[in-house]
CSV table of C-alpha atoms in Angstrom, one decimal:
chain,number,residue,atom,x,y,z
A,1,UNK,CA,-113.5,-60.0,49.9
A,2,UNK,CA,-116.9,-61.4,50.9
A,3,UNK,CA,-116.0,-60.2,54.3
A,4,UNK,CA,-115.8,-56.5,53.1
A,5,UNK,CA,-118.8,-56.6,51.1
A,6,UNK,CA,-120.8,-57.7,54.0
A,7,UNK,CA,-119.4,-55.1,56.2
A,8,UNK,CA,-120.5,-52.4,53.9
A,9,UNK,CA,-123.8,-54.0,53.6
A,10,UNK,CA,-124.3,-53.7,57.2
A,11,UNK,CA,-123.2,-50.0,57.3
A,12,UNK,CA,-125.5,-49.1,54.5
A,13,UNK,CA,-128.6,-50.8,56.3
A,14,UNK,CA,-127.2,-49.1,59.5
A,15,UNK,CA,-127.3,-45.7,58.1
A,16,UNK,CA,-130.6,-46.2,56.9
A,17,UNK,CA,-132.1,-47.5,59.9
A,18,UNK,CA,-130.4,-44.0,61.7
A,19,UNK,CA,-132.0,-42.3,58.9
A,20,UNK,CA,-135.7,-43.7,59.1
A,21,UNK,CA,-135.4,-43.2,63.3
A,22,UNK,CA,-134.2,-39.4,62.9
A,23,UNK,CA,-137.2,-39.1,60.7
A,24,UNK,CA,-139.4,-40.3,62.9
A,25,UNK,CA,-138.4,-38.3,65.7
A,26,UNK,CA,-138.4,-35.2,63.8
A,27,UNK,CA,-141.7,-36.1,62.7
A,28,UNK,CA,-142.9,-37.1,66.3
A,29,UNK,CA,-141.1,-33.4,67.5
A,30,UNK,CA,-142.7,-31.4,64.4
A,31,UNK,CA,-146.6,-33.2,65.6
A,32,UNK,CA,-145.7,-32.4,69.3
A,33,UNK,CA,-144.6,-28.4,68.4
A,34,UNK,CA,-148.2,-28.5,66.3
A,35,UNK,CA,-150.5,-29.5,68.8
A,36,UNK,CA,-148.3,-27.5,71.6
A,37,UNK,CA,-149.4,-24.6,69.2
A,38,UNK,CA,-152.8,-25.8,68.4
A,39,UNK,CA,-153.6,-25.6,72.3
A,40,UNK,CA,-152.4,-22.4,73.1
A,41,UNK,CA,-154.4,-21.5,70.0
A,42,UNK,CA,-157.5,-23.1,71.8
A,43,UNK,CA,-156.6,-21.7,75.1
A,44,UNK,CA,-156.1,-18.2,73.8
A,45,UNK,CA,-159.7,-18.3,71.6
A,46,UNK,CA,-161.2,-19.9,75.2
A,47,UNK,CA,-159.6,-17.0,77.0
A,48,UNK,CA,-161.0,-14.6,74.6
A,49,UNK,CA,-164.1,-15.9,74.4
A,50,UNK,CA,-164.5,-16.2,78.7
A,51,UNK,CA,-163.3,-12.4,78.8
A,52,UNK,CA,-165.2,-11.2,76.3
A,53,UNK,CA,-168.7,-12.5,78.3
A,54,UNK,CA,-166.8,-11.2,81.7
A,55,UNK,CA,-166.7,-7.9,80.2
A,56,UNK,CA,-170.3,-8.1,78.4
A,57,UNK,CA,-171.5,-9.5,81.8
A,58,UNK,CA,-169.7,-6.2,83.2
A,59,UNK,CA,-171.6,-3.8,80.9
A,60,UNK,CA,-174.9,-5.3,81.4
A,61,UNK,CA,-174.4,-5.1,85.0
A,62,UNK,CA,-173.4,-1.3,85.2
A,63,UNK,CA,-176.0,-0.9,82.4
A,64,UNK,CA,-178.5,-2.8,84.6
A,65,UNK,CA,-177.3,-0.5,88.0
A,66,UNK,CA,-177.7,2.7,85.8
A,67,UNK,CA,-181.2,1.9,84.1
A,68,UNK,CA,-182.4,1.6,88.5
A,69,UNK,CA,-180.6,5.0,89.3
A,70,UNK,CA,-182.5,6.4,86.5
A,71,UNK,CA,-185.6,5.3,87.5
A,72,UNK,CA,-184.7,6.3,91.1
A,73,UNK,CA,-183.9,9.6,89.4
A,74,UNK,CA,-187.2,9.9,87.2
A,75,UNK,CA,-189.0,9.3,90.5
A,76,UNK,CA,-187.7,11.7,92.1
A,77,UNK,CA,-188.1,14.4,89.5
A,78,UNK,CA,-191.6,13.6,89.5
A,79,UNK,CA,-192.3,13.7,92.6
A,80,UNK,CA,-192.5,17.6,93.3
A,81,UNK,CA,-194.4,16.9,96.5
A,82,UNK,CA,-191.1,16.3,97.8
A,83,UNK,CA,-190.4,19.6,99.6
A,84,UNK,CA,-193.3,20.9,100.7
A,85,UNK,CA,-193.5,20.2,104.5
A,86,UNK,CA,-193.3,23.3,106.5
A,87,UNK,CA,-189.9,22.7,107.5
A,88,UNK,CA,-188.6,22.0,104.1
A,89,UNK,CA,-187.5,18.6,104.3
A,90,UNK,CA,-190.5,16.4,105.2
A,91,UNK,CA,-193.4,15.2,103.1
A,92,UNK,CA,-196.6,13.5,104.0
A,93,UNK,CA,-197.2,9.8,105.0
A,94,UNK,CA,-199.1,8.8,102.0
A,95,UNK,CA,-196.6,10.9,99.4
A,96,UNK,CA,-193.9,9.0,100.8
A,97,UNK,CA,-195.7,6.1,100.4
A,98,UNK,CA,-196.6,6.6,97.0
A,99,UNK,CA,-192.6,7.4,95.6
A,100,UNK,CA,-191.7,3.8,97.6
A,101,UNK,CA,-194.7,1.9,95.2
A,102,UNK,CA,-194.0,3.6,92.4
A,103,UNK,CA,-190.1,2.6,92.7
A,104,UNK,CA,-190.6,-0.5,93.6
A,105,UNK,CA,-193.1,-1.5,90.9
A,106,UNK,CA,-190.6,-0.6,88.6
A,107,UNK,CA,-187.9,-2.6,89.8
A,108,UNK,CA,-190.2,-5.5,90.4
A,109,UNK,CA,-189.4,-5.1,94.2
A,110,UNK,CA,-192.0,-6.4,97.0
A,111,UNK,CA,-193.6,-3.1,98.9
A,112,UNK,CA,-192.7,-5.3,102.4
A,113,UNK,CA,-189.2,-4.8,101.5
A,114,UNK,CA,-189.3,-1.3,102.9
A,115,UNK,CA,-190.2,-1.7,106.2
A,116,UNK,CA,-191.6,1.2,108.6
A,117,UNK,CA,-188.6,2.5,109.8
A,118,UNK,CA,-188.0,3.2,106.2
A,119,UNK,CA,-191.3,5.0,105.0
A,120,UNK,CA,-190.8,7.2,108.4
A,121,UNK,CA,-187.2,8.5,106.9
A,122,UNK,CA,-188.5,8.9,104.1
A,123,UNK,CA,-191.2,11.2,105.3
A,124,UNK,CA,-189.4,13.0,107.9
A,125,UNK,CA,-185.7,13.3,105.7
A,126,UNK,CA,-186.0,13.8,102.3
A,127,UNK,CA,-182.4,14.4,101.9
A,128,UNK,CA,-182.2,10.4,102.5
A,129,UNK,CA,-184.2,9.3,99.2
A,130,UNK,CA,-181.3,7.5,98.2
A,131,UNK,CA,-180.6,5.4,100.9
A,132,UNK,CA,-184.3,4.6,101.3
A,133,UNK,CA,-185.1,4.3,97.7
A,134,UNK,CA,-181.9,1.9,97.1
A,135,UNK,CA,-182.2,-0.7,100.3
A,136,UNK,CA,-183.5,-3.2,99.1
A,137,UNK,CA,-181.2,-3.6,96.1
A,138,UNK,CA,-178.4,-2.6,97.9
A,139,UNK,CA,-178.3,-4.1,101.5
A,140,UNK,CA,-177.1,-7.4,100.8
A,141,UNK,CA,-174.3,-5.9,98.0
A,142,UNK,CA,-170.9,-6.3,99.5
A,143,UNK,CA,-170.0,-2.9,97.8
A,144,UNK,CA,-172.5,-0.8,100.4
A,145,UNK,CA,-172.4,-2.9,103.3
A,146,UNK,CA,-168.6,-3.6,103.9
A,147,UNK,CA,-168.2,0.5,104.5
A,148,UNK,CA,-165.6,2.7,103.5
A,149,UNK,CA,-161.9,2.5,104.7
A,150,UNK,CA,-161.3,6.2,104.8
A,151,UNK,CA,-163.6,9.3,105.0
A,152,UNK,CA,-163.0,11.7,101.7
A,153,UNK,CA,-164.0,14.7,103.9
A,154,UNK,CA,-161.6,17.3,105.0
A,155,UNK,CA,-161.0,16.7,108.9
A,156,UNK,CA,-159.1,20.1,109.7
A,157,UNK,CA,-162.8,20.8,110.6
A,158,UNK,CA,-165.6,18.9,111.8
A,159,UNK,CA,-166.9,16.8,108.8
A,160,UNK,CA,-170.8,16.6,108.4
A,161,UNK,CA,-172.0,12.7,108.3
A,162,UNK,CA,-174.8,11.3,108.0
A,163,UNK,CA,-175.4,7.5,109.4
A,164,UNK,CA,-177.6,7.3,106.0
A,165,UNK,CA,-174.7,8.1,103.6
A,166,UNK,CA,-174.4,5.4,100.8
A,167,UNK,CA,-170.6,4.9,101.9
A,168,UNK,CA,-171.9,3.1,105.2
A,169,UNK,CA,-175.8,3.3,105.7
A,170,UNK,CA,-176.5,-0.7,104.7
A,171,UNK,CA,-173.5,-1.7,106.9
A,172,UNK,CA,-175.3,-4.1,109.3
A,173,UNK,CA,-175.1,-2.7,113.2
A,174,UNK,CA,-177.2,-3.8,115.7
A,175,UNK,CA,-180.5,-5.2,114.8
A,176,UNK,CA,-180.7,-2.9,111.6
A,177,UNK,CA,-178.2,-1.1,109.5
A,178,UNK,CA,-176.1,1.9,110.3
A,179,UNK,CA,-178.9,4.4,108.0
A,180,UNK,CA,-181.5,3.5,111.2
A,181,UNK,CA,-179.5,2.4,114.0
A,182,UNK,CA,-175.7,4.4,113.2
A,183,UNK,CA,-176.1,7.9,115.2
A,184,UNK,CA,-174.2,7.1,117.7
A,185,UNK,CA,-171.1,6.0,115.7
A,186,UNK,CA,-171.4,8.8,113.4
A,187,UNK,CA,-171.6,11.2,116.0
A,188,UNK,CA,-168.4,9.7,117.8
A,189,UNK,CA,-166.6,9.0,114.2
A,190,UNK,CA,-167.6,13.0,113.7
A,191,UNK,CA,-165.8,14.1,116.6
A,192,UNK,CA,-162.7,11.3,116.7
A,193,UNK,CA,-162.0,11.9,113.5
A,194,UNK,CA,-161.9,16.0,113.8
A,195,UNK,CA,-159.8,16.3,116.9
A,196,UNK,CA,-157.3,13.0,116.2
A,197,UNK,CA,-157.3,14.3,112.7
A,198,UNK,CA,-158.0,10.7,111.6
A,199,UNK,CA,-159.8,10.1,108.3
A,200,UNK,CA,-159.5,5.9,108.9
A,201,UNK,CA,-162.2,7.1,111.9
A,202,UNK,CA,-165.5,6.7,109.4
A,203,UNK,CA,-168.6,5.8,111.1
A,204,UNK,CA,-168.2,1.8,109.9
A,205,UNK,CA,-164.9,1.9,112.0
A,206,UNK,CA,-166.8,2.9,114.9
A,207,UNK,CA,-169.4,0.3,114.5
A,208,UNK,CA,-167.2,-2.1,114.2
A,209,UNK,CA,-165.4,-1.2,117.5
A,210,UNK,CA,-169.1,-1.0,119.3
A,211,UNK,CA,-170.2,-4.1,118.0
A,212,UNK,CA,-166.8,-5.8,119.0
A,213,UNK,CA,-166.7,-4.0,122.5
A,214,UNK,CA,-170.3,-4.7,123.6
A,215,UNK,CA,-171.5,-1.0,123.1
A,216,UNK,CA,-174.0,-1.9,120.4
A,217,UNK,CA,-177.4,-3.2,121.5
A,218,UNK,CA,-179.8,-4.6,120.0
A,219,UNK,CA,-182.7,-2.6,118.9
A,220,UNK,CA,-181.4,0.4,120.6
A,221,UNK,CA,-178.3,1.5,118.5
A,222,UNK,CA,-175.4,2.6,121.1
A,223,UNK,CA,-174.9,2.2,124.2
A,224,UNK,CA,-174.1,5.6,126.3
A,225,UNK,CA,-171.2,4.0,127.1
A,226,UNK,CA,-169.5,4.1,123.6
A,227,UNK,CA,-169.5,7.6,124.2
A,228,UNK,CA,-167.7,7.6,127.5
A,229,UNK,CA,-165.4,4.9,127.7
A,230,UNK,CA,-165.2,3.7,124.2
A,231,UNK,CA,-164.4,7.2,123.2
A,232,UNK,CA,-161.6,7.2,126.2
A,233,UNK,CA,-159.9,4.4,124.4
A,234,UNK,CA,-159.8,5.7,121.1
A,235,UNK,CA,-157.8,8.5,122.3
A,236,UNK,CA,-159.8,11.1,123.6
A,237,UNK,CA,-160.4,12.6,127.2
A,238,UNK,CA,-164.5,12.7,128.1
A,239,UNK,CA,-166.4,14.7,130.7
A,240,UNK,CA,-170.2,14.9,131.6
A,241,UNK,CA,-171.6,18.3,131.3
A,242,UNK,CA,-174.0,20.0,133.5
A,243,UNK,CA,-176.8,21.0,131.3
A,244,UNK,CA,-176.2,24.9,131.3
A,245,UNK,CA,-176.0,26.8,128.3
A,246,UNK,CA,-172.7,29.2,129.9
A,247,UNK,CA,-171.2,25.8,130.3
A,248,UNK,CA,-171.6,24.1,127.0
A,249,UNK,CA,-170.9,27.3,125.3
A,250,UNK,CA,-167.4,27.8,126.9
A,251,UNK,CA,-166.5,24.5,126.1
A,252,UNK,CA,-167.3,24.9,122.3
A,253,UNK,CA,-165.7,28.5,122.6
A,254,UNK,CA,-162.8,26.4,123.8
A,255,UNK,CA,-163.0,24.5,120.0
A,256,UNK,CA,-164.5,21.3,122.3
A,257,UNK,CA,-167.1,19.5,120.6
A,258,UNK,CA,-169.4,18.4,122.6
A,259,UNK,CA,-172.5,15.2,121.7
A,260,UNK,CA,-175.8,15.3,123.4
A,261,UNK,CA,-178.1,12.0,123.6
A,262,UNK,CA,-181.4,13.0,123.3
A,263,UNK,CA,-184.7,11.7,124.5
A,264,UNK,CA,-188.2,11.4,122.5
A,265,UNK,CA,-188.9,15.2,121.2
A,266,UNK,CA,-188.8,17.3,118.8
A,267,UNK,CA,-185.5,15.7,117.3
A,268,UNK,CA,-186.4,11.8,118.0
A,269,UNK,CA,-189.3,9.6,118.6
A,270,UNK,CA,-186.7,7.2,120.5
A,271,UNK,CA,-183.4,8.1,121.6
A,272,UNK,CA,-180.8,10.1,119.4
A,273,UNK,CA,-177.4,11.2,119.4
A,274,UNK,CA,-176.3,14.8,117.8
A,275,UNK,CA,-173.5,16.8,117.8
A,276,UNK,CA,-172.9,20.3,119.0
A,277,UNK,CA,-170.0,21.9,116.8
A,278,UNK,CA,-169.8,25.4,117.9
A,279,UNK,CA,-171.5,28.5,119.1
A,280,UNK,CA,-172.3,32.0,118.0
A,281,UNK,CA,-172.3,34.8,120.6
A,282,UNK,CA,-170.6,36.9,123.5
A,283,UNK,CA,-171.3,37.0,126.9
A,284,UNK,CA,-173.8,39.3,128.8
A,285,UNK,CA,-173.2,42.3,131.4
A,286,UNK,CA,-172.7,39.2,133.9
A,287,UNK,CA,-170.4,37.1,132.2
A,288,UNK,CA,-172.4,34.2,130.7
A,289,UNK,CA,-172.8,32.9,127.5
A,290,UNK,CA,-176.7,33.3,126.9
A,291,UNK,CA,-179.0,33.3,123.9
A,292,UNK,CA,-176.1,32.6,121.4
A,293,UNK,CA,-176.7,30.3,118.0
A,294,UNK,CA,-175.5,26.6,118.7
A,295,UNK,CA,-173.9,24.8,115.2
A,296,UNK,CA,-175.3,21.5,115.2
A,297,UNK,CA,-174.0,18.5,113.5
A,298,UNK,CA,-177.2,15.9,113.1
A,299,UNK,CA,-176.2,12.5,111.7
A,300,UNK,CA,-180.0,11.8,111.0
A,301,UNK,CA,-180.7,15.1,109.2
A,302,UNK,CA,-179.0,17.8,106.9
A,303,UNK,CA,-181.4,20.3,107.4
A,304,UNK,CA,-181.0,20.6,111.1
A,305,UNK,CA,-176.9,20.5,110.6
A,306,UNK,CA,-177.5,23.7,107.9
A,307,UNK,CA,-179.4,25.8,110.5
A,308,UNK,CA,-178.3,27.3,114.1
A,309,UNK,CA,-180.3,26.4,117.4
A,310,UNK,CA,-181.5,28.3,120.4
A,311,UNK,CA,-180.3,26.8,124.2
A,312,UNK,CA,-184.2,26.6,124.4
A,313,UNK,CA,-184.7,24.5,120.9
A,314,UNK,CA,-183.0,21.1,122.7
A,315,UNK,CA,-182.8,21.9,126.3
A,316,UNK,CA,-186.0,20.1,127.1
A,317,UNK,CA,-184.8,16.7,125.1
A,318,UNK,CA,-181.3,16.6,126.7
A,319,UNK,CA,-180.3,13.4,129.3
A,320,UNK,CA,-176.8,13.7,129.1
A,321,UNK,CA,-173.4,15.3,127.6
A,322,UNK,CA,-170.3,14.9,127.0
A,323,UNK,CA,-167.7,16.9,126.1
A,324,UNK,CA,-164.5,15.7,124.1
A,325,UNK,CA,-161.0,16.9,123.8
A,326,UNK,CA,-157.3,15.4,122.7
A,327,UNK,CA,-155.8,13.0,124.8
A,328,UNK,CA,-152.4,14.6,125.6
A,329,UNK,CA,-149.2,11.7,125.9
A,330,UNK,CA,-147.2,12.4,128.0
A,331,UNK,CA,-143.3,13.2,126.3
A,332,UNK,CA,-141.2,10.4,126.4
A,333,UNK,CA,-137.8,10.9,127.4
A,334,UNK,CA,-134.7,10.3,124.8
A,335,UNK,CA,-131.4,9.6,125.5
A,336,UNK,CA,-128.1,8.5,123.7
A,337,UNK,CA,-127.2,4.9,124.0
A,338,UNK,CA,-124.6,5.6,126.8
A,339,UNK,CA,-122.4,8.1,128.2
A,340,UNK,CA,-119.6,7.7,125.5
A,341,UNK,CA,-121.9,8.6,122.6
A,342,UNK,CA,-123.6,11.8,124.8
A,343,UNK,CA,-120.0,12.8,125.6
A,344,UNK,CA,-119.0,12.4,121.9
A,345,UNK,CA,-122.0,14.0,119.9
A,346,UNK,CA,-122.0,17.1,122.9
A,347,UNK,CA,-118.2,17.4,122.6
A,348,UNK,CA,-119.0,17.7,118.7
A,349,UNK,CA,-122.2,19.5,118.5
A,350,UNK,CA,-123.5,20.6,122.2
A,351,UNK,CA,-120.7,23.1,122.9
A,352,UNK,CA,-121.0,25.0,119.9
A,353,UNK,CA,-124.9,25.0,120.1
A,354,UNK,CA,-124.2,26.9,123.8
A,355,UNK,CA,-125.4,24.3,126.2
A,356,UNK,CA,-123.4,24.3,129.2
A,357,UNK,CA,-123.4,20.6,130.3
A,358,UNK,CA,-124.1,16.8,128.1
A,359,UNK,CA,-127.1,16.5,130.4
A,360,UNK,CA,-128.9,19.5,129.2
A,361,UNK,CA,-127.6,18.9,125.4
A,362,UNK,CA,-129.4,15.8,126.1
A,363,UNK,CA,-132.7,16.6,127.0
A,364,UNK,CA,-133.2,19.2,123.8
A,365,UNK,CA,-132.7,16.5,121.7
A,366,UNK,CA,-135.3,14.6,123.5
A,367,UNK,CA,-137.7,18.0,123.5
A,368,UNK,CA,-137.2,18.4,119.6
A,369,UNK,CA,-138.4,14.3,119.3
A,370,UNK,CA,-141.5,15.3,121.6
A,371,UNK,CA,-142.0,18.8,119.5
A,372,UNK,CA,-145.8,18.4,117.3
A,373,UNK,CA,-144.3,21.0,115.5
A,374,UNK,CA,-140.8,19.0,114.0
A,375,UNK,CA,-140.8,17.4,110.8
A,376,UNK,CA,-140.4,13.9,111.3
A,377,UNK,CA,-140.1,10.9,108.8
A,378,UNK,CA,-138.5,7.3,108.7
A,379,UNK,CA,-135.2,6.6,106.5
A,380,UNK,CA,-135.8,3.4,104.4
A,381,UNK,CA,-132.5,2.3,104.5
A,382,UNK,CA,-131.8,1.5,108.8
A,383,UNK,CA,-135.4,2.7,109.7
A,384,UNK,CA,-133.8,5.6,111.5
A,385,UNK,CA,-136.6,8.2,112.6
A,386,UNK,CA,-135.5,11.9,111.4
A,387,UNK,CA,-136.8,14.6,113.4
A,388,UNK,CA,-136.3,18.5,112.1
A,389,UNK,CA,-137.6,21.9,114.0
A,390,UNK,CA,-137.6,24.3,111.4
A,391,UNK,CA,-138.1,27.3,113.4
A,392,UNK,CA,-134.8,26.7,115.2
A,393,UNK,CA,-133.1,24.4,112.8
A,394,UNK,CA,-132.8,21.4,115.3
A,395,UNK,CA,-131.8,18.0,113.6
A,396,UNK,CA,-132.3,14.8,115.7
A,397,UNK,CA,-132.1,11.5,114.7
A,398,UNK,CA,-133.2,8.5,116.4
A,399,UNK,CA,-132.3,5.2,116.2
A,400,UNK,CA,-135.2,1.9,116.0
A,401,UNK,CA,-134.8,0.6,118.9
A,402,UNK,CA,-135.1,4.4,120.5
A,403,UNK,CA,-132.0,5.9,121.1
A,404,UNK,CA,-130.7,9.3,120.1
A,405,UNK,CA,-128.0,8.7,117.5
A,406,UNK,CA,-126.6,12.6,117.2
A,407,UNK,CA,-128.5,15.8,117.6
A,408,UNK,CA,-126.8,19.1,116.0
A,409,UNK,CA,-127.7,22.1,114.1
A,410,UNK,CA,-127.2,21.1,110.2
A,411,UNK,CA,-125.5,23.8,107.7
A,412,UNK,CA,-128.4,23.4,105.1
A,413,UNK,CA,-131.2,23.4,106.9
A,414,UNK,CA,-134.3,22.3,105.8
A,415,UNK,CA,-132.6,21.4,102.6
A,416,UNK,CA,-130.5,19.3,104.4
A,417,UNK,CA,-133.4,17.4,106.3
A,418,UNK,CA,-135.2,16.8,102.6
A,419,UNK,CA,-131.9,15.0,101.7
A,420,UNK,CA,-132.2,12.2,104.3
């Protein structure tokens, strides 16, 4: 009997220790699930409190660019002395002077920040106020001197650029920055990117290619040979000129452009590149181009790209020329992966398309591949290239590793090439 009792005496004090330990890991559970909570409350009000100065330190920074643009801005609008050289887009030494201290006394900038090279654009280009104005606050900001990845221009014609544009002007090259040392690069970036239809081609492209091939020199911009063989390996073909106005009128009639490098004259006090677009007029009783209006595409200078030029106006400055034009691949040859398939896919499709033997079934597959004019695009499934020729409703399709796969006239069409 005493037995019994004692037994149930132990159970009771048993329960009740299981008891007191379940509520003291509840309780230990319910004070870890508080202060789980009470730091995500404390990282949330942290992460609120670090965005919330991210974004005020945001505003005041676009505020801060905004309140300088305006100033830039009031400057300019005060300055109405700013067209009134007698070609329209110069002013005098001690006016551009003046609009660099009054700019820079309101930005609390140092004068010797804008060095001569600077005050001369200024004076000579008005149309690069900007670029001048700005350098100093913008030539060690990552967002103006890493340069653009793409040109926004339209490159179905030649694109007017200018080695002073925002997008590119404080991009380091040479022992300056593209806005002073960059014609040459624009020039070649101007024609590249026209005739290879390109827009990736944007002058900071080019400077990096001269600067890593040796064409950029120091103090002198870019070397003639960027123009010749660097030109040659981006694609194009290049030939000197002789420096005849029939000549370098045919070739532009020929839609060649062509780029000049010019000496100390009337476009340069150094050495300058431009580029001749086009030119207006027929040829005389003996067959030569002569007198016409040259279109001229100046990197350093809008006013001379809005105008036309006489032969005469550059003749004098000229020391050499190219002219450019697409480098034509040659067509690669196609076949099927071996006799069996050609026998199949002709036995199929080349007999009913009228060719008269595999071998010549063969070889208009491999002509619609090299057609510019077919449709071509790359099937995301196998990576199979699709090539259609609308005009004759020729389907080819090529396989990754480059070998025809079939080649047939589809039922649908183009509707049918849109489906793959």
């Amino acid at each position: 009997m005493s037995s019994n009792k004692n037994n149930r005496s132990n159970r009771r004090k048993n329960r009740s220790t299981k008891v007191v330990k379940d509520i003291y890991k509840y309780r230990m559970m319910l004070l870890l699930f508080v202060m789980f909570i009470v730091m995500i409350l404390i990282s949330v009000a942290i992460y609120k409190v670090d965005k919330k100065e991210i974004q005020q330190a945001t505003i005041e920074q676009q505020k801060e660019q905004e309140e300088i643009e305006a100033k830039a801005e009031q400057v300019r609008k005060e300055a109405e002395y700013l067209i009134i050289g007698e070609d329209e887009h110069t002013i005098p030494k001690d006016k551009a002077e003046k609009i660099i201290e009054k700019f820079a006394k309101q930005n609390d900038i140092s004068e010797s920040e804008y060095n001569s090279d600077m005050k001369e654009l200024l004076e000579k280009h008005t149309e690069a106020y900007d670029f001048v104005i700005n350098y100093p606050l913008r030539k060690g900001d990552p967002k103006y001197t890493a340069g653009t990845a793409e040109l926004t221009e339209d490159v179905s014609t030649m694109p007017k650029l200018y080695q002073w544009d925002e997008r590119w002007g404080y991009k380091p090259y040479g022992s300056g920055v593209l806005g002073f040392t960059g014609c040459g690069p624009t020039c070649l970036s101007m024609v590249a990117s026209y005739l290879l239809k390109d827009k990736t081609i944007t002058p900071s492209y080019v400077a990096d290619y001269s600067t890593d091939n040796g064409y950029s020199i120091e103090g002198n911009g870019s070397s003639w040979d960027l123009m010749y063989t660097g030109a040659i390996n981006m694609g194009l073909t290049v030939t000197e000129l002789a420096l005849v106005e029939d000549t370098i009128a045919s070739k532009l009639k020929e839609g060649k452009p062509v780029i000049l490098v010019l000496s100390e004259g009337r476009f340069t006090t150094s050495g300058h590149y431009i580029v001749l677009e086009g030119y207006i007029g027929e040829k005389n009783e003996a067959g030569l181009y002569e007198g016409g209006d040259f279109i001229m595409h100046d990197p350093n200078c809008s006013y001379n790209t809005e105008r036309t030029w006489k032969y005469n106006d550059f003749q004098g400055d000229v020391e050499n020329i190219w002219v450019y034009d697409v480098l034509e691949k040659p067509d690669e040859e196609y076949n099927f992966r071996n006799n069996d398939r050609l026998m199949e896919h002709y036995n199929k499709h080349g007999k009913d398309m009228g060719f008269k033997s595999p071998s010549e079934y063969e070889d208009a597959a491999s002509d619609v591949v090299n057609n510019p004019d077919a449709l071509h695009k790359t099937e995301s499934e196998d990576g199979d290239d699709v090539y259609y020729l609308e005009k004759t409703n020729e389907f080819v399709i090529v396989s990754p590793d480059g070998y025809i796969r079939t080649y047939f006239e589809p039922d649908g069409g183009k509707k049918y090439y849109d489906r793959q």
